[in-house]
XYZ file of C-alpha atoms in Angstrom:
557
model
C 13.561 44.832 -40.954
C 10.431 44.372 -38.791
C 10.367 41.304 -36.557
C 7.893 38.499 -37.136
C 6.587 35.825 -34.761
C 4.924 32.673 -36.053
C 2.122 31.194 -33.933
C 1.208 27.537 -34.547
C -1.508 25.816 -32.531
C -2.638 22.193 -32.621
C -5.632 21.293 -30.464
C -5.003 17.523 -30.428
C -1.970 15.192 -30.598
C -3.488 13.569 -33.714
C -3.035 16.816 -35.686
C 0.701 16.695 -35.014
C 0.894 13.414 -36.948
C -0.403 15.091 -40.102
C 1.021 17.723 -42.439
C -0.471 20.770 -40.729
C 2.666 21.962 -38.892
C 4.872 21.674 -42.013
C 2.222 23.434 -44.116
C 1.916 26.335 -41.681
C 5.676 26.723 -41.347
C 6.268 26.647 -45.113
C 3.607 29.308 -45.683
C 5.134 31.425 -42.901
C 8.633 31.239 -44.409
C 7.292 32.249 -47.815
C 5.369 35.218 -46.414
C 8.333 36.442 -44.314
C 10.621 36.339 -47.339
C 8.163 38.164 -49.588
C 7.280 40.836 -46.974
C 10.891 41.484 -45.987
C 10.455 40.463 -42.346
C 12.812 38.766 -39.902
C 11.380 35.612 -38.335
C 12.368 36.004 -34.674
C 10.539 33.153 -32.937
C 8.091 30.312 -33.512
C 5.436 30.096 -30.792
C 3.716 26.707 -30.460
C 0.725 25.500 -28.463
C 0.408 21.752 -29.036
C -2.568 19.874 -27.653
C -4.166 23.129 -26.452
C -7.742 24.096 -27.343
C -8.684 27.668 -28.214
C -12.418 27.027 -27.795
C -12.425 28.297 -24.216
C -9.349 30.505 -24.512
C -6.904 28.209 -22.703
C -4.104 29.126 -25.115
C -4.436 32.845 -24.361
C -4.747 32.249 -20.627
C -2.124 29.573 -19.924
C -0.374 28.560 -23.158
C 2.560 29.866 -25.167
C 0.298 32.598 -26.619
C -0.333 33.810 -23.058
C 3.434 34.179 -22.562
C 3.705 36.167 -25.807
C 0.897 38.485 -24.685
C 2.640 38.977 -21.342
C 5.851 40.052 -23.100
C 3.888 42.395 -25.361
C 2.164 43.959 -22.365
C 5.562 44.628 -20.773
C 6.808 46.250 -23.998
C 9.325 43.481 -24.721
C 7.749 42.877 -28.155
C 8.569 45.816 -30.403
C 5.696 47.851 -31.834
C 5.308 47.221 -35.532
C 6.151 43.514 -35.129
C 4.036 40.871 -36.880
C 2.208 37.896 -35.379
C 1.650 35.389 -38.209
C -1.117 32.765 -37.963
C -2.593 30.437 -40.574
C -6.079 31.782 -39.847
C -7.863 33.582 -37.036
C -9.321 30.312 -35.721
C -5.744 29.251 -34.849
C -5.602 32.304 -32.624
C -8.964 31.793 -30.936
C -12.228 29.900 -31.251
C -13.990 31.707 -28.421
C -17.324 33.455 -28.873
C -17.169 36.503 -31.143
C -17.095 39.055 -28.301
C -14.108 37.459 -26.543
C -12.419 36.757 -29.892
C -12.648 40.369 -31.088
C -11.422 41.516 -27.648
C -8.331 39.293 -27.981
C -7.580 40.536 -31.504
C -8.026 44.151 -30.378
C -5.737 43.552 -27.393
C -2.909 42.303 -29.636
C -3.332 45.175 -32.077
C -3.415 47.733 -29.210
C 0.085 46.529 -28.253
C 1.178 47.774 -31.687
C 1.457 44.271 -33.163
C 0.133 43.493 -36.641
C -1.745 40.205 -37.066
C -1.307 38.375 -40.391
C -3.563 35.538 -41.589
C -1.772 33.371 -44.158
C -4.930 31.812 -45.596
C -5.970 35.154 -47.169
C -2.792 37.198 -46.545
C -4.830 39.826 -44.724
C -3.071 42.157 -42.254
C -4.977 43.408 -39.231
C -3.404 46.539 -37.766
C -4.371 49.810 -36.145
C -4.175 51.482 -39.533
C -6.200 48.873 -41.438
C -8.994 48.763 -38.870
C -9.116 52.561 -38.777
C -9.405 52.908 -42.556
C -11.425 49.797 -43.463
C -14.473 48.714 -41.488
C -14.709 45.625 -43.699
C -11.575 44.160 -42.073
C -13.248 44.183 -38.690
C -16.415 42.672 -40.184
C -14.431 39.920 -41.938
C -12.588 39.181 -38.694
C -15.864 38.968 -36.768
C -17.472 36.645 -39.346
C -14.369 34.399 -39.454
C -14.225 34.151 -35.684
C -17.950 33.530 -35.413
C -17.706 30.683 -37.905
C -14.758 29.129 -36.052
C -16.597 29.320 -32.730
C -19.743 27.756 -34.198
C -17.731 24.900 -35.715
C -16.086 24.148 -32.371
C -19.379 24.507 -30.535
C -21.120 22.080 -32.895
C -18.219 19.641 -32.624
C -18.401 19.834 -28.826
C -22.177 19.269 -28.838
C -21.927 16.321 -31.226
C -19.095 14.754 -29.246
C -21.022 15.150 -25.991
C -24.115 13.611 -27.612
C -22.071 10.685 -28.954
C -20.612 9.945 -25.510
C -24.028 10.336 -23.901
C -25.402 7.821 -26.399
C -22.555 5.419 -25.581
C -23.241 5.704 -21.863
C -26.946 5.064 -22.408
C -26.200 1.986 -24.528
C -23.852 0.673 -21.827
C -26.609 1.045 -19.222
C -28.904 -0.980 -21.474
C -26.419 -3.838 -21.550
C -24.918 -3.091 -24.975
C -21.182 -3.150 -25.571
C -19.668 0.190 -26.603
C -16.235 1.048 -27.903
C -14.342 3.061 -25.299
C -10.965 2.944 -23.604
C -10.775 -0.150 -21.416
C -8.885 -0.645 -18.156
C -5.354 -1.817 -18.933
C -5.983 -5.428 -17.853
C -8.912 -5.886 -20.268
C -9.233 -6.073 -24.040
C -11.865 -6.528 -26.737
C -12.068 -9.865 -28.501
C -10.821 -9.899 -32.098
C -14.369 -9.554 -33.429
C -15.146 -6.757 -30.959
C -18.227 -8.479 -29.567
C -16.988 -9.056 -25.992
C -14.549 -7.813 -23.352
C -12.121 -10.309 -21.833
C -9.355 -10.164 -19.233
C -5.680 -10.416 -20.166
C -4.823 -13.538 -18.155
C -1.356 -12.557 -16.934
C -2.428 -9.053 -15.945
C -5.507 -10.383 -14.134
C -3.226 -12.725 -12.150
C -1.010 -9.770 -11.169
C -4.060 -7.807 -10.013
C -5.149 -10.705 -7.805
C -1.628 -10.893 -6.394
C -1.560 -7.141 -5.694
C -4.850 -7.300 -3.781
C -3.770 -10.399 -1.852
C -0.486 -8.734 -0.906
C -2.343 -5.609 0.248
C -4.689 -7.792 2.294
C -1.681 -9.527 3.846
C 0.036 -6.351 5.032
C 1.992 -5.100 2.035
C 1.951 -1.362 1.387
C 1.851 0.125 -2.100
C 5.575 0.944 -2.056
C 6.526 -2.635 -1.132
C 4.201 -4.105 -3.780
C 5.626 -1.869 -6.508
C 9.175 -2.735 -5.456
C 8.421 -6.474 -5.574
C 7.028 -6.181 -9.117
C 10.022 -4.131 -10.239
C 12.557 -6.496 -8.683
C 11.189 -9.514 -10.483
C 11.018 -7.632 -13.781
C 7.270 -7.411 -14.363
C 6.617 -5.335 -17.485
C 4.413 -2.276 -16.898
C 1.107 -1.896 -18.739
C 1.631 1.578 -20.104
C 4.383 4.034 -20.985
C 5.878 4.066 -17.461
C 9.373 2.610 -17.189
C 8.675 1.003 -13.812
C 5.872 0.194 -11.382
C 5.080 3.126 -9.100
C 3.312 3.061 -5.743
C 0.842 5.686 -7.030
C -0.295 3.300 -9.788
C -0.690 0.459 -7.289
C -2.695 2.746 -4.990
C -5.072 3.751 -7.816
C -5.479 0.121 -8.814
C -6.407 -0.897 -5.257
C -9.205 1.688 -5.274
C -10.496 0.913 -8.768
C -13.784 -0.981 -8.630
C -13.450 -1.904 -12.290
C -11.556 -4.968 -11.015
C -14.954 -6.110 -9.662
C -16.504 -5.705 -13.121
C -17.994 -2.247 -12.524
C -17.964 0.382 -15.280
C -18.317 3.947 -14.044
C -19.395 6.191 -16.963
C -17.920 9.678 -16.792
C -18.444 13.007 -18.473
C -16.283 16.061 -19.002
C -17.108 19.294 -17.209
C -15.319 22.609 -17.224
C -13.912 23.702 -13.885
C -12.301 27.080 -14.124
C -10.057 26.882 -17.178
C -9.646 23.125 -17.242
C -11.778 20.136 -17.958
C -12.157 17.310 -15.479
C -13.986 13.992 -15.555
C -16.759 13.359 -13.060
C -18.991 10.273 -12.552
C -22.106 10.249 -14.706
C -24.738 8.332 -12.761
C -24.300 5.083 -10.867
C -21.696 2.488 -11.854
C -22.808 -0.345 -14.147
C -22.185 -3.619 -12.348
C -21.179 -6.661 -14.346
C -20.247 -4.669 -17.457
C -16.619 -5.849 -17.318
C -15.396 -9.343 -16.438
C -14.460 -9.350 -12.723
C -10.865 -10.351 -11.989
C -11.239 -10.522 -8.169
C -14.205 -11.010 -5.842
C -15.755 -8.415 -3.571
C -14.460 -10.106 -0.424
C -10.823 -9.750 -1.490
C -11.426 -6.118 -2.528
C -12.998 -5.393 0.872
C -10.188 -7.165 2.780
C -7.513 -5.224 0.909
C -9.331 -1.918 1.479
C -9.661 -2.536 5.223
C -6.027 -3.592 5.535
C -4.916 -0.418 3.726
C -7.092 1.683 6.048
C -5.499 0.044 9.105
C -2.025 0.782 7.754
C -2.957 4.451 7.270
C -3.922 4.685 10.935
C -1.429 2.472 12.734
C 1.139 1.054 10.363
C 2.382 3.882 8.202
C 5.911 4.059 6.870
C 8.245 1.684 5.133
C 9.135 -1.460 7.027
C 12.214 -2.520 5.085
C 12.517 -5.421 2.674
C 12.445 -8.090 5.391
C 9.678 -6.488 7.504
C 11.736 -7.322 10.596
C 9.463 -5.686 13.182
C 6.065 -7.384 12.936
C 4.733 -5.126 15.737
C 5.449 -1.877 13.874
C 3.141 0.911 15.054
C 1.792 -1.085 18.012
C 4.547 -0.869 20.640
C 4.706 1.786 23.359
C 6.985 2.291 26.334
C 4.964 1.448 29.446
C 6.928 3.984 31.495
C 6.291 7.122 29.421
C 3.796 6.020 26.716
C 6.163 7.057 23.916
C 6.347 4.905 20.816
C 9.063 2.263 20.705
C 11.496 2.245 17.799
C 13.192 -0.675 16.118
C 16.992 -0.349 16.069
C 19.262 -2.584 13.977
C 22.899 -2.496 15.130
C 24.180 -5.109 12.720
C 25.183 -8.715 13.187
C 25.676 -10.258 16.678
C 27.546 -10.617 18.930
C 28.465 -6.916 18.953
C 25.379 -5.881 17.058
C 21.784 -7.033 17.290
C 18.232 -5.779 16.916
C 16.552 -3.883 19.737
C 13.387 -2.080 20.729
C 14.027 1.323 22.291
C 11.719 3.906 23.831
C 11.588 6.909 21.496
C 11.967 9.411 24.356
C 14.877 7.488 25.881
C 16.567 7.236 22.501
C 16.337 10.999 21.928
C 17.792 11.843 25.357
C 14.505 12.638 27.103
C 13.578 12.043 30.732
C 12.664 8.381 30.233
C 15.531 5.982 30.974
C 13.918 2.719 29.910
C 16.565 0.227 28.699
C 16.460 -1.408 25.304
C 15.030 -4.877 24.707
C 16.369 -7.503 22.339
C 13.764 -7.690 19.584
C 13.656 -11.438 18.955
C 13.248 -12.212 22.673
C 10.314 -9.800 22.814
C 8.836 -11.258 19.631
C 8.849 -14.818 20.967
C 7.414 -13.757 24.313
C 4.609 -11.700 22.775
C 3.635 -14.482 20.386
C 3.377 -16.759 23.444
C 0.993 -14.464 25.309
C -1.072 -12.741 22.592
C -4.535 -14.215 22.193
C -7.174 -14.348 19.429
C -4.708 -13.918 16.584
C -5.200 -16.135 13.551
C -1.969 -17.878 12.546
C -3.486 -21.098 11.278
C -2.990 -20.154 7.641
C 0.692 -19.496 8.233
C 1.212 -22.750 10.089
C -1.223 -25.126 8.399
C -1.484 -23.800 4.830
C -4.430 -22.572 2.801
C -7.157 -25.020 3.846
C -8.147 -23.044 6.924
C -8.040 -19.759 5.019
C -10.385 -21.065 2.312
C -12.836 -22.233 4.967
C -12.778 -18.811 6.590
C -13.165 -17.050 3.215
C -16.190 -19.180 2.349
C -17.803 -18.281 5.664
C -17.073 -14.581 5.234
C -18.381 -14.627 1.655
C -21.561 -16.234 2.932
C -21.889 -13.499 5.553
C -21.404 -10.814 2.893
C -24.161 -12.328 0.750
C -26.495 -12.538 3.742
C -25.838 -8.893 4.595
C -26.848 -7.882 1.061
C -30.079 -9.832 1.420
C -30.797 -8.114 4.751
C -30.311 -4.697 3.127
C -32.670 -5.657 0.280
C -35.304 -6.910 2.755
C -34.970 -3.737 4.828
C -35.551 -1.567 1.737
C -38.630 -3.596 0.803
C -39.992 -3.362 4.338
C -39.541 0.420 4.256
C -41.476 0.712 0.996
C -44.296 -1.502 2.269
C -44.558 0.466 5.522
C -44.894 3.670 3.451
C -47.591 2.003 1.328
C -49.500 0.829 4.413
C -49.488 4.407 5.715
C -51.441 5.376 2.597
C -53.667 2.260 2.502
C -53.927 1.105 6.149
C -56.701 -1.454 5.444
C -54.735 -3.428 2.835
C -54.603 -7.029 4.071
C -52.183 -8.084 1.324
C -49.654 -5.447 2.361
C -49.940 -6.512 6.011
C -49.300 -10.159 5.057
C -46.325 -9.196 2.871
C -44.885 -7.090 5.692
C -45.076 -10.008 8.161
C -43.451 -12.356 5.640
C -40.588 -9.983 4.907
C -40.053 -9.214 8.602
C -39.881 -12.933 9.419
C -37.564 -13.582 6.478
C -35.299 -10.714 7.533
C -35.094 -12.083 11.088
C -34.237 -15.523 9.684
C -31.367 -13.957 7.728
C -30.130 -12.159 10.862
C -30.217 -15.453 12.770
C -28.232 -17.080 9.986
C -25.656 -14.274 10.181
C -25.280 -14.974 13.910
C -24.583 -18.607 13.065
C -21.917 -17.615 10.540
C -20.401 -15.233 13.101
C -20.199 -18.089 15.599
C -18.464 -20.260 12.993
C -16.047 -17.419 12.217
C -15.360 -16.986 15.928
C -14.484 -20.673 16.179
C -12.214 -20.375 13.149
C -10.582 -17.283 14.616
C -9.799 -18.780 18.012
C -6.087 -18.364 18.625
C -5.726 -19.142 22.316
C -3.142 -21.813 21.688
C -0.816 -20.398 19.073
C 1.689 -23.043 17.897
C 4.566 -20.635 18.548
C 7.513 -22.841 17.627
C 5.954 -23.812 14.303
C 5.074 -20.169 13.722
C 8.623 -18.989 14.463
C 9.965 -21.384 11.848
C 7.650 -19.784 9.300
C 8.714 -16.295 10.391
C 12.467 -16.795 10.594
C 13.333 -19.110 7.740
C 13.714 -22.789 8.250
C 13.409 -24.303 4.766
C 11.631 -21.236 3.311
C 13.123 -18.783 0.847
C 13.477 -15.092 1.705
C 10.338 -13.965 -0.153
C 8.168 -16.554 1.650
C 9.551 -15.373 4.999
C 8.805 -11.731 4.137
C 5.274 -12.634 3.038
C 4.689 -14.559 6.299
C 5.981 -11.687 8.452
C 3.889 -9.106 6.605
C 0.808 -11.308 6.808
C 1.184 -11.837 10.552
C 1.858 -8.124 11.052
C -1.378 -7.291 9.223
C -3.280 -9.748 11.451
C -1.751 -8.182 14.583
C -2.806 -4.725 13.358
C -6.324 -6.032 12.807
C -6.678 -7.509 16.320
C -4.519 -5.287 18.568
C -4.744 -1.569 19.286
C -1.482 -1.193 21.259
C 1.119 -3.105 23.282
C 2.829 -1.451 26.262
C 6.211 -2.947 27.225
C 8.527 -2.497 30.198
C 11.633 -4.293 31.433
C 11.258 -5.937 34.842
C 14.249 -6.578 37.114
C 13.996 -9.169 39.897
C 14.485 -7.711 43.349
C 16.057 -7.950 45.826
C 19.510 -8.844 44.623
C 22.839 -9.038 46.382
C 25.663 -6.686 45.560
C 29.196 -7.871 46.246
C 32.217 -5.743 45.566
C 30.042 -3.301 43.584
C 29.008 -6.078 41.194
C 25.408 -7.172 40.770
C 24.964 -10.945 40.861
C 22.063 -13.340 40.429
C 19.836 -10.706 38.911
C 17.160 -11.887 36.555
C 15.169 -9.756 34.154
C 11.989 -10.162 32.188
C 9.241 -8.279 30.427
C 5.936 -7.120 31.733
C 3.309 -5.266 29.826
C -0.256 -4.672 28.746
C -2.012 -5.559 25.496
C -5.105 -3.628 24.420
C -7.278 -5.378 21.836
C -9.550 -3.633 19.348
C -12.436 -5.696 20.700
C -12.157 -3.857 24.043
C -10.442 -6.754 25.807
C -7.203 -6.174 27.662
C -4.407 -8.359 28.907
C -1.468 -8.025 31.279
C 1.542 -10.301 31.350
C 4.594 -10.696 33.562
C 7.221 -12.996 32.091
C 9.384 -12.970 35.202
C 6.643 -14.226 37.518
C 4.850 -16.326 34.895
C 1.451 -14.655 35.221
C -0.967 -13.710 32.464
C -4.282 -11.965 33.170
C -6.838 -11.643 30.388
C -10.123 -9.756 30.707
C -13.225 -9.592 28.531
C -16.295 -7.611 29.623
C -14.858 -7.224 33.099
C -14.380 -10.957 33.673
C -10.770 -11.742 34.499
C -9.074 -15.015 33.739
C -5.668 -15.791 35.187
C -3.470 -18.129 33.213
C -0.244 -19.396 34.738
C 2.383 -19.693 32.037
C 5.925 -20.993 32.197
C 8.512 -18.524 33.439
C 10.015 -16.734 30.494
C 13.148 -14.742 31.367
C 14.460 -11.985 29.131
C 18.094 -11.944 30.099
C 19.470 -10.221 27.041
C 19.097 -6.503 27.507
C 20.982 -3.828 25.667
């Protein structure tokens, strides 16, 4: 008995919910029984369009054609389809070429809708079969083409309505929903709160992996079909300007054999309700960019090393690694030169981490820790100032654009007194805005002064005290993010006091400390010597020497 293969194609998931698959399969079984064939396999392409030939290029049909080309499908076999438009909806030339290709392999094509058999023999003896096939395929292509055109027009109309301020029905971001009457878009309160938390955590030094883990550990339910929060979702969310209320219309384009979405025009601001402000979005974006450059990698649940990515061995310039050897007294946490640790030429000894942390927090300058020590009042004051600066910058840009247009107009009408007056007014107004920005910058500089860091109070916030573990982790990550923002690198070296006396081959009365250099992103630099109590700080070539208390590091590895 000849072999038969049933080919079933559904172009959309919605069709699978209907009766089409059962109908096609029932008709296939009936035909196979009546024609005395053996049904060998059922070939299915679900959710695959035949309009551009994707099924014959990449789908299950493509695999069948590959087997036929290799001779693994016996000649005289039957390929059963409901109608030719299940096989292809391409233009008539490509469609006839596909049908001819299948028949050339010695395979007979059966259409259940009219029980017509297309074979080498039938096409050779009846020209009407080829004509019927061409007309059927042409009709299927035109139907798909018209559907595509109408769908594109409908989406274009929706995008145009959205740009004119009218609400359109389309898929919303997962934290938004339509009101019951469909007349407005509102935020889902709990999801909006999570978005704000995600952006605040990113701003405060949390990477996408750590944020996702925190949400999973506390059992936050995901917003889609995913079983858990993934760092890729968090990353996409942090780059999605829809959280600011922007709607970016998109359109489908064909790229090769697949369709992709691309932006269609400029985003529509204010279309959605904003769930965070632009300042928080900008802060989170900048913090993420800093982590990509200097703070990559997972820091562990407790974020023990707040200087991750900043520390270098002063002897060989290799990066320093954080080593955890377990609980004291036999264990402990150390900083080790990467070259020394891997057996290279550098022989720099290890440094107890917590001793180095306390010393560095005593000598580092211009780092904001007031929020950590004093609460949120300072932070709100700084945010208000920075928001004001952002608004002023936007006004400056708008003034600059206007000035450019007026200058172009004056070039065409040089004798226009009104344009000259308007130019002077805008230029003066722009300068006033720039002066105001300088004032805000001065206020921000005062708020950012960190010359006298309250170290002991800070250490309590970093190492526990009355705080729970999550608060400690948040404080350490936040300080680490601030250090990354201010500091480019820290070079450390162990210093041993000399001379010392050796008696009976034992070293006595030897003191040790740390010396090093701190390079700030502002261009300032600083040297410190804990053994001799000296700290030199330089800005723009002007050195200041600050005598600090002697700070001995006597716990070396």
